[in-house]
């Protein structure tokens, strides 16, 4: 039946209730970078490219934070299924400790050697100078962003999805107003240019955790409880947490480093090309927010079912999301191609951007909007299905193998040996990673070896499900 793959009314009611607020929150979060890019683009190609390159360091920090949050989701979603509140707060405590240690490292490096960080991507003096100015200020937003994500992860996986959305709405409005004021000197504020963009990001980012904790105290939700429950973990708990979370963290970290290698390759082909790539990524991040919403709904629904021991329902929902994410990519990618000219023209006012930058943005938009179908196949499996089922290792193997052993070598070959044009290099990088990974993920999904519950109810349910399968085979 079609409902087995696309879902029935009860499935869509729950999915919409969970996915829409998460998607809206991620759209609002992505608009931070959109606002910065739109306003900074008025300052020209060099500044736009410099900010895009400097932002890669923050992106790496955020991606490691995302990996940590994904590891936390394995526990929180399944503990929520059996209403283990103390277990959830224990995981929150371990997550907060790990998150603060990670972001402290990134902040310290960006503050100590901002020019050297930007030089990883481009060595042109003008680009490095502007990028270092931006990075040395915006790095103070890293702990705030990670704290917001950790707190929001617990809220989302306990089905309190609206509070993070409301907080993101407030911080986004504040970011836009303060951004405009500090970049151009409006509302009586000093005109600080690129440094103003960085300061505005810091101010609005720190409002995130402050508002979440304030409203959580009013609501008295799961984030608010005895401090001793946050610190109640022991070495055994930390070991179990690390066994599940560290592969995800390691996965996201090495995947991020590999992506930085690709970005270095792109940027060294010319900053005008990289500026075009920055424009595409800015509005593609908005589109990706909808995929994140569906992916998080998958984590919550499948993880909750697996934690409760309702394995059949978990598999059925996983199958449905495995169809929905690629279909969503097809629809959103088609709309992006259809409206590519008005989207990209938002960044051009007069002659602030070169013709090469605009042409690059248009070409990359068309290709990546088609290719996203392949990317979403592996995204929903690795981030949504495998991790919610408790399998954090196999996704890491597929991610890193396809990136480091296939995509990066082929991209370096295309750029430095075959000397392909910029779009050709981008095509090799994306297809080299996503096509083989999609095939491997679908094969693992079919095997059901990703089912690895962390609760006693889940393990008992999995044993019962396997017995039923064996009886059915007989």
XYZ file of C-alpha atoms in Angstrom:
474
model
C 0.000 0.000 0.000
C 1.106 3.577 -0.677
C 0.645 4.477 3.008
C 3.447 2.043 3.905
C 5.871 4.348 2.101
C 4.280 7.816 2.298
C 2.426 7.505 5.602
C -1.185 7.577 6.793
C -3.101 10.363 8.544
C -1.864 9.561 12.086
C 1.725 9.485 10.816
C 1.367 12.863 9.105
C -0.308 14.451 12.138
C 2.633 13.540 14.359
C 5.204 14.378 11.669
C 3.702 17.819 11.041
C 3.499 18.556 14.771
C 7.184 17.716 15.197
C 8.761 18.603 11.849
C 7.210 22.005 11.156
C 8.386 23.792 14.340
C 11.859 22.249 13.958
C 12.000 23.256 10.286
C 10.867 26.790 11.105
C 13.456 27.014 13.882
C 16.200 25.921 11.482
C 14.999 28.370 8.834
C 15.258 31.132 11.408
C 18.692 29.933 12.538
C 19.911 29.770 8.931
C 18.660 33.294 8.384
C 21.441 34.481 10.713
C 23.923 33.708 7.958
C 21.488 34.884 5.275
C 21.163 38.311 6.900
C 24.928 38.588 7.329
C 25.578 37.541 3.730
C 22.931 39.859 2.259
C 24.269 42.856 4.143
C 27.952 42.029 3.794
C 27.479 41.447 0.038
C 26.868 45.210 -0.216
C 30.525 45.646 0.749
C 31.817 43.771 -2.325
C 33.331 40.464 -3.505
C 36.385 40.549 -1.241
C 34.402 41.108 1.952
C 31.738 38.566 1.008
C 34.334 35.921 0.235
C 36.340 36.726 3.385
C 33.302 36.363 5.648
C 32.366 33.106 3.906
C 35.849 31.705 4.515
C 36.056 32.892 8.131
C 32.614 31.409 8.800
C 33.985 27.964 7.917
C 35.730 27.809 11.301
C 32.443 28.426 13.078
C 30.768 25.928 10.773
C 33.295 23.282 11.860
C 32.559 24.073 15.529
C 28.814 23.899 14.887
C 29.114 20.616 13.026
C 30.968 19.003 15.929
C 28.231 20.343 18.185
C 25.669 18.809 15.828
C 27.485 15.481 16.116
C 27.349 15.707 19.901
C 23.637 16.544 19.780
C 22.997 13.607 17.426
C 24.739 11.309 19.893
C 22.611 12.713 22.708
C 19.471 12.121 20.628
C 20.107 8.362 20.638
C 19.635 8.363 24.412
C 17.121 11.170 24.891
C 14.598 9.900 22.313
C 14.726 6.323 23.607
C 14.669 7.393 27.291
C 11.698 9.610 26.470
C 9.893 6.565 25.109
C 10.009 4.970 28.582
C 9.762 8.315 30.475
C 13.181 8.013 32.144
C 13.492 11.680 33.180
C 16.563 11.212 35.372
C 18.315 9.446 32.487
C 17.536 12.383 30.186
C 18.973 14.925 32.658
C 22.045 12.746 33.135
C 22.636 12.784 29.370
C 22.085 16.558 29.344
C 24.796 16.977 31.983
C 27.287 14.914 30.002
C 26.357 16.787 26.820
C 26.833 20.222 28.389
C 30.236 19.300 29.775
C 31.447 17.935 26.438
C 30.004 20.868 24.462
C 31.721 23.516 26.564
C 35.087 21.772 26.268
C 34.763 21.550 22.474
C 33.745 25.147 21.869
C 36.421 26.469 24.230
C 39.050 24.973 21.911
C 37.573 26.601 18.795
C 37.156 29.962 20.507
C 40.755 29.930 21.784
C 42.237 29.116 18.368
C 40.133 31.721 16.523
C 40.993 34.376 19.097
C 44.725 33.584 19.200
C 45.471 33.162 15.460
C 42.531 34.502 13.348
C 44.702 35.354 10.332
C 46.214 31.884 10.201
C 42.741 30.317 10.317
C 41.563 32.406 7.348
C 44.797 31.594 5.485
C 43.710 27.956 5.470
C 41.256 28.996 2.763
C 42.903 31.890 0.966
C 46.209 33.773 1.204
C 45.263 37.018 -0.550
C 46.167 39.836 1.853
C 42.886 41.734 1.502
C 40.777 38.614 2.094
C 42.852 37.530 5.117
C 42.693 40.984 6.707
C 38.913 41.295 6.472
C 38.328 37.661 7.434
C 40.524 37.966 10.542
C 38.608 41.052 11.709
C 35.343 39.140 11.432
C 36.619 35.903 12.998
C 38.265 37.498 16.049
C 34.863 38.829 17.148
C 32.365 36.235 15.911
C 34.234 33.427 17.710
C 32.632 34.570 20.988
C 29.291 33.320 19.628
C 30.505 29.690 19.413
C 29.715 28.649 23.016
C 26.287 30.300 22.820
C 25.348 28.499 19.603
C 26.447 25.130 20.974
C 24.627 25.628 24.286
C 21.461 26.569 22.398
C 21.728 23.435 20.260
C 22.295 21.125 23.257
C 19.318 22.565 25.151
C 17.137 22.503 22.020
C 18.096 18.854 21.394
C 16.632 17.805 24.740
C 13.489 19.874 24.165
C 12.946 18.514 20.645
C 13.497 14.880 21.583
C 11.022 15.207 24.434
C 8.492 16.656 21.966
C 8.746 20.260 23.253
C 9.485 21.570 19.771
C 7.847 25.004 19.925
C 10.023 26.715 22.543
C 13.242 26.526 20.445
C 11.235 27.864 17.492
C 9.955 30.883 19.457
C 13.431 31.650 20.789
C 14.889 31.467 17.269
C 12.220 33.908 16.057
C 13.226 36.463 18.690
C 16.974 36.113 18.160
C 16.591 36.302 14.382
C 14.740 39.617 14.561
C 17.326 40.989 16.992
C 20.151 39.801 14.725
C 18.671 41.498 11.653
C 18.103 44.834 13.410
C 21.454 44.954 15.191
C 23.244 43.672 12.052
C 21.917 46.528 9.949
C 22.620 49.079 12.652
C 26.210 48.026 13.351
C 27.228 47.414 9.726
C 25.858 50.662 8.254
C 25.563 52.915 11.318
C 21.759 53.018 11.537
C 19.570 53.631 14.628
C 22.283 55.742 16.214
C 24.746 52.846 16.319
C 28.362 53.156 15.076
C 29.117 52.035 11.492
C 31.505 49.123 12.060
C 31.282 47.319 8.712
C 32.289 43.656 8.832
C 33.151 43.891 12.551
C 29.599 45.062 13.182
C 28.222 41.941 11.484
C 30.315 39.762 13.792
C 29.270 41.683 16.926
C 25.584 41.478 15.990
C 25.899 37.698 15.632
C 27.444 37.459 19.117
C 24.727 39.548 20.749
C 21.847 37.615 19.201
C 23.540 34.211 19.696
C 23.873 34.679 23.465
C 20.192 35.547 23.711
C 19.453 31.936 22.615
C 20.466 29.962 25.730
C 19.389 32.810 28.024
C 15.823 32.815 26.651
C 15.536 29.008 26.537
C 16.518 28.731 30.215
C 14.258 31.640 31.199
C 11.158 30.186 29.544
C 12.054 26.663 30.674
C 12.033 27.936 34.261
C 8.565 29.400 33.668
C 7.303 26.195 32.011
C 9.154 23.928 34.476
C 10.059 21.548 31.660
C 12.721 18.817 31.682
C 15.612 21.269 31.441
C 14.787 22.522 34.917
C 15.556 20.111 37.735
C 17.983 19.414 40.536
C 21.559 20.210 39.537
C 22.641 16.949 41.172
C 20.703 15.037 38.468
C 22.786 16.745 35.780
C 25.932 15.611 37.576
C 24.676 12.164 38.601
C 26.607 10.330 35.891
C 29.491 8.014 36.759
C 32.310 6.495 34.712
C 30.046 3.675 33.519
C 27.438 6.182 32.279
C 30.151 8.266 30.622
C 31.537 5.158 28.962
C 28.133 4.210 27.542
C 27.568 7.796 26.415
C 30.964 7.919 24.711
C 30.451 4.563 22.973
C 27.353 5.966 21.274
C 28.214 9.647 21.009
C 31.922 9.548 20.140
C 31.458 7.758 16.783
C 28.998 10.506 15.819
C 31.341 13.227 17.056
C 34.272 11.575 15.300
C 32.111 11.186 12.189
C 31.044 14.831 12.069
C 34.543 16.030 12.939
C 36.388 14.137 10.215
C 33.556 14.782 7.745
C 33.830 18.499 8.551
C 37.611 18.459 8.116
C 37.151 16.705 4.768
C 34.596 19.300 3.727
C 37.050 22.030 4.729
C 39.621 20.393 2.425
C 37.062 20.625 -0.382
C 36.328 24.267 0.523
C 40.044 25.063 0.460
C 40.169 23.579 -3.015
C 37.199 25.683 -4.131
C 38.528 28.905 -2.584
C 41.978 28.543 -4.109
C 40.412 28.383 -7.570
C 39.554 32.075 -7.099
C 37.708 34.164 -4.527
C 35.153 35.314 -7.121
C 34.089 31.679 -7.590
C 33.998 31.103 -3.850
C 31.816 34.189 -3.405
C 29.340 32.592 -5.836
C 29.455 29.375 -3.795
C 28.816 31.414 -0.626
C 25.690 32.927 -2.180
C 24.315 29.495 -3.119
C 25.030 28.010 0.305
C 23.255 30.871 2.041
C 19.830 30.138 0.599
C 20.451 26.384 0.242
C 20.855 26.319 4.036
C 17.287 27.616 4.250
C 16.080 24.760 2.043
C 18.090 22.288 4.108
C 16.167 23.447 7.182
C 13.102 21.601 5.919
C 15.112 18.408 5.528
C 16.450 18.873 9.068
C 12.865 19.196 10.307
C 11.882 15.880 8.729
C 15.141 14.275 9.857
C 14.553 15.331 13.469
C 10.966 14.087 13.326
C 12.400 10.756 12.137
C 14.826 10.652 15.094
C 12.052 11.399 17.602
C 9.434 9.016 16.203
C 11.711 6.092 15.346
C 13.844 6.503 18.498
C 10.778 6.666 20.726
C 9.293 3.506 19.169
C 12.579 1.598 19.386
C 13.044 2.698 23.012
C 9.538 1.423 23.850
C 10.231 -1.898 22.126
C 7.706 -1.210 19.334
C 10.150 -2.319 16.670
C 7.682 -2.912 13.845
C 6.306 0.600 14.133
C 9.828 2.043 14.259
C 10.794 0.218 11.049
C 7.592 1.319 9.315
C 8.176 4.982 10.185
C 11.843 4.704 9.140
C 10.732 3.370 5.756
C 8.335 6.282 5.319
C 10.954 8.907 6.125
C 13.367 7.161 3.745
C 10.934 7.990 0.956
C 9.924 11.457 2.137
C 13.368 13.068 2.354
C 14.409 12.365 -1.278
C 10.935 13.409 -2.471
C 11.244 16.646 -0.496
C 14.615 17.209 -2.179
C 13.010 16.743 -5.584
C 10.282 19.310 -4.860
C 12.430 21.935 -3.108
C 15.278 21.485 -5.582
C 12.873 22.046 -8.482
C 11.492 25.206 -6.883
C 15.014 26.504 -6.244
C 15.925 26.053 -9.910
C 12.680 27.717 -10.984
C 13.297 30.785 -8.791
C 17.101 30.892 -9.044
C 17.261 34.319 -10.717
C 15.222 36.254 -8.129
C 16.983 34.384 -5.283
C 20.472 35.217 -6.490
C 19.560 38.769 -7.500
C 18.880 39.500 -3.813
C 22.651 39.686 -3.340
C 23.354 42.010 -6.263
C 22.852 45.742 -5.957
C 24.460 47.618 -8.822
C 28.019 46.470 -9.458
C 28.860 45.202 -5.960
C 29.389 41.640 -7.277
C 31.224 40.587 -10.420
C 29.606 38.805 -13.371
C 31.735 35.708 -12.677
C 30.413 35.524 -9.095
C 26.801 35.732 -10.286
C 27.310 33.183 -13.079
C 28.980 30.779 -10.651
C 26.105 31.110 -8.181
C 23.558 30.328 -10.928
C 25.462 27.297 -12.250
C 26.112 25.784 -8.808
C 22.459 26.327 -7.853
C 21.176 24.306 -10.810
C 23.525 21.369 -10.259
C 23.223 21.144 -6.466
C 19.423 21.461 -6.583
C 19.299 18.331 -8.742
C 22.005 16.451 -6.840
C 20.322 16.992 -3.447
C 18.117 13.945 -4.122
C 21.176 11.687 -3.713
C 22.395 13.659 -0.690
C 19.056 13.297 1.085
C 19.048 9.507 0.683
C 22.171 9.175 2.817
C 21.229 12.082 5.120
C 17.971 10.521 6.306
C 19.625 7.131 6.794
C 22.741 8.235 8.677
C 21.247 11.068 10.743
C 17.596 10.013 11.003
C 17.311 6.225 10.865
C 20.612 4.665 11.924
C 21.264 6.998 14.866
C 17.696 6.818 16.196
C 17.975 3.028 16.087
C 21.174 3.214 18.141
C 23.678 2.507 15.333
C 26.152 5.391 15.354
C 29.096 3.467 13.904
C 28.013 2.354 10.422
C 27.025 5.869 9.324
C 30.482 7.075 10.358
C 32.137 4.398 8.216
C 30.049 5.288 5.168
C 30.444 9.055 5.616
C 34.208 9.007 6.009
C 34.933 6.321 3.425
C 32.987 8.032 0.659
C 34.379 11.465 1.500
C 38.056 10.718 2.186
C 38.651 7.758 -0.122
C 36.446 8.770 -3.061
C 35.343 12.417 -3.134
C 38.495 14.219 -1.932
C 40.998 12.316 -4.156
C 38.756 12.767 -7.212
C 38.248 16.483 -6.441
C 41.976 17.135 -6.066
C 42.543 15.276 -9.323
C 39.862 17.330 -11.081
C 41.203 20.653 -9.762
C 44.986 20.245 -9.897
C 45.635 17.601 -12.569
C 42.731 17.761 -15.016
C 42.200 21.516 -14.363
C 38.439 21.275 -14.764
C 36.376 24.479 -14.509
C 34.981 25.422 -11.107
C 31.566 23.808 -11.721
C 33.230 20.589 -12.900
C 35.238 20.398 -9.664
C 32.072 20.911 -7.597
C 30.250 18.192 -9.550
C 33.045 15.689 -8.973
C 33.121 16.494 -5.237
C 29.378 16.096 -4.673
C 28.752 13.047 -6.865
C 31.882 11.277 -5.645
C 30.587 11.414 -2.087
C 26.823 11.103 -2.387
C 26.202 8.425 -5.026
C 28.219 5.550 -3.449
C 27.066 6.556 0.043
C 23.398 6.433 -0.964
C 23.840 2.872 -2.274
C 25.640 1.699 0.896
C 23.055 3.303 3.199
C 20.090 1.722 1.436
C 21.721 -1.696 1.661
C 22.339 -1.297 5.408
C 18.797 -0.031 5.978
C 17.385 -3.151 4.339
C 19.494 -5.413 6.588
C 17.913 -3.931 9.790
C 21.299 -4.201 11.526
C 20.920 -0.558 12.565
C 18.477 -1.586 15.321
C 20.537 -1.307 18.558
C 18.257 -0.207 21.434
C 19.736 1.365 24.605
C 16.722 0.585 26.849
C 15.718 -2.768 28.338
C 12.266 -2.420 26.752
C 13.858 -1.839 23.374
C 16.159 -4.839 23.625
C 13.265 -7.096 24.677
C 11.134 -5.781 21.823
C 13.911 -6.439 19.306
C 14.295 -10.048 20.498
C 10.538 -10.559 20.165
C 10.539 -9.018 16.686
C 13.337 -11.348 15.571
C 11.463 -14.373 16.951
C 8.404 -13.355 14.945
C 10.512 -13.034 11.804
C 11.988 -16.501 12.318
C 8.537 -18.004 12.853
C 7.302 -16.241 9.728
C 10.174 -17.711 7.686
C 9.190 -21.190 8.856
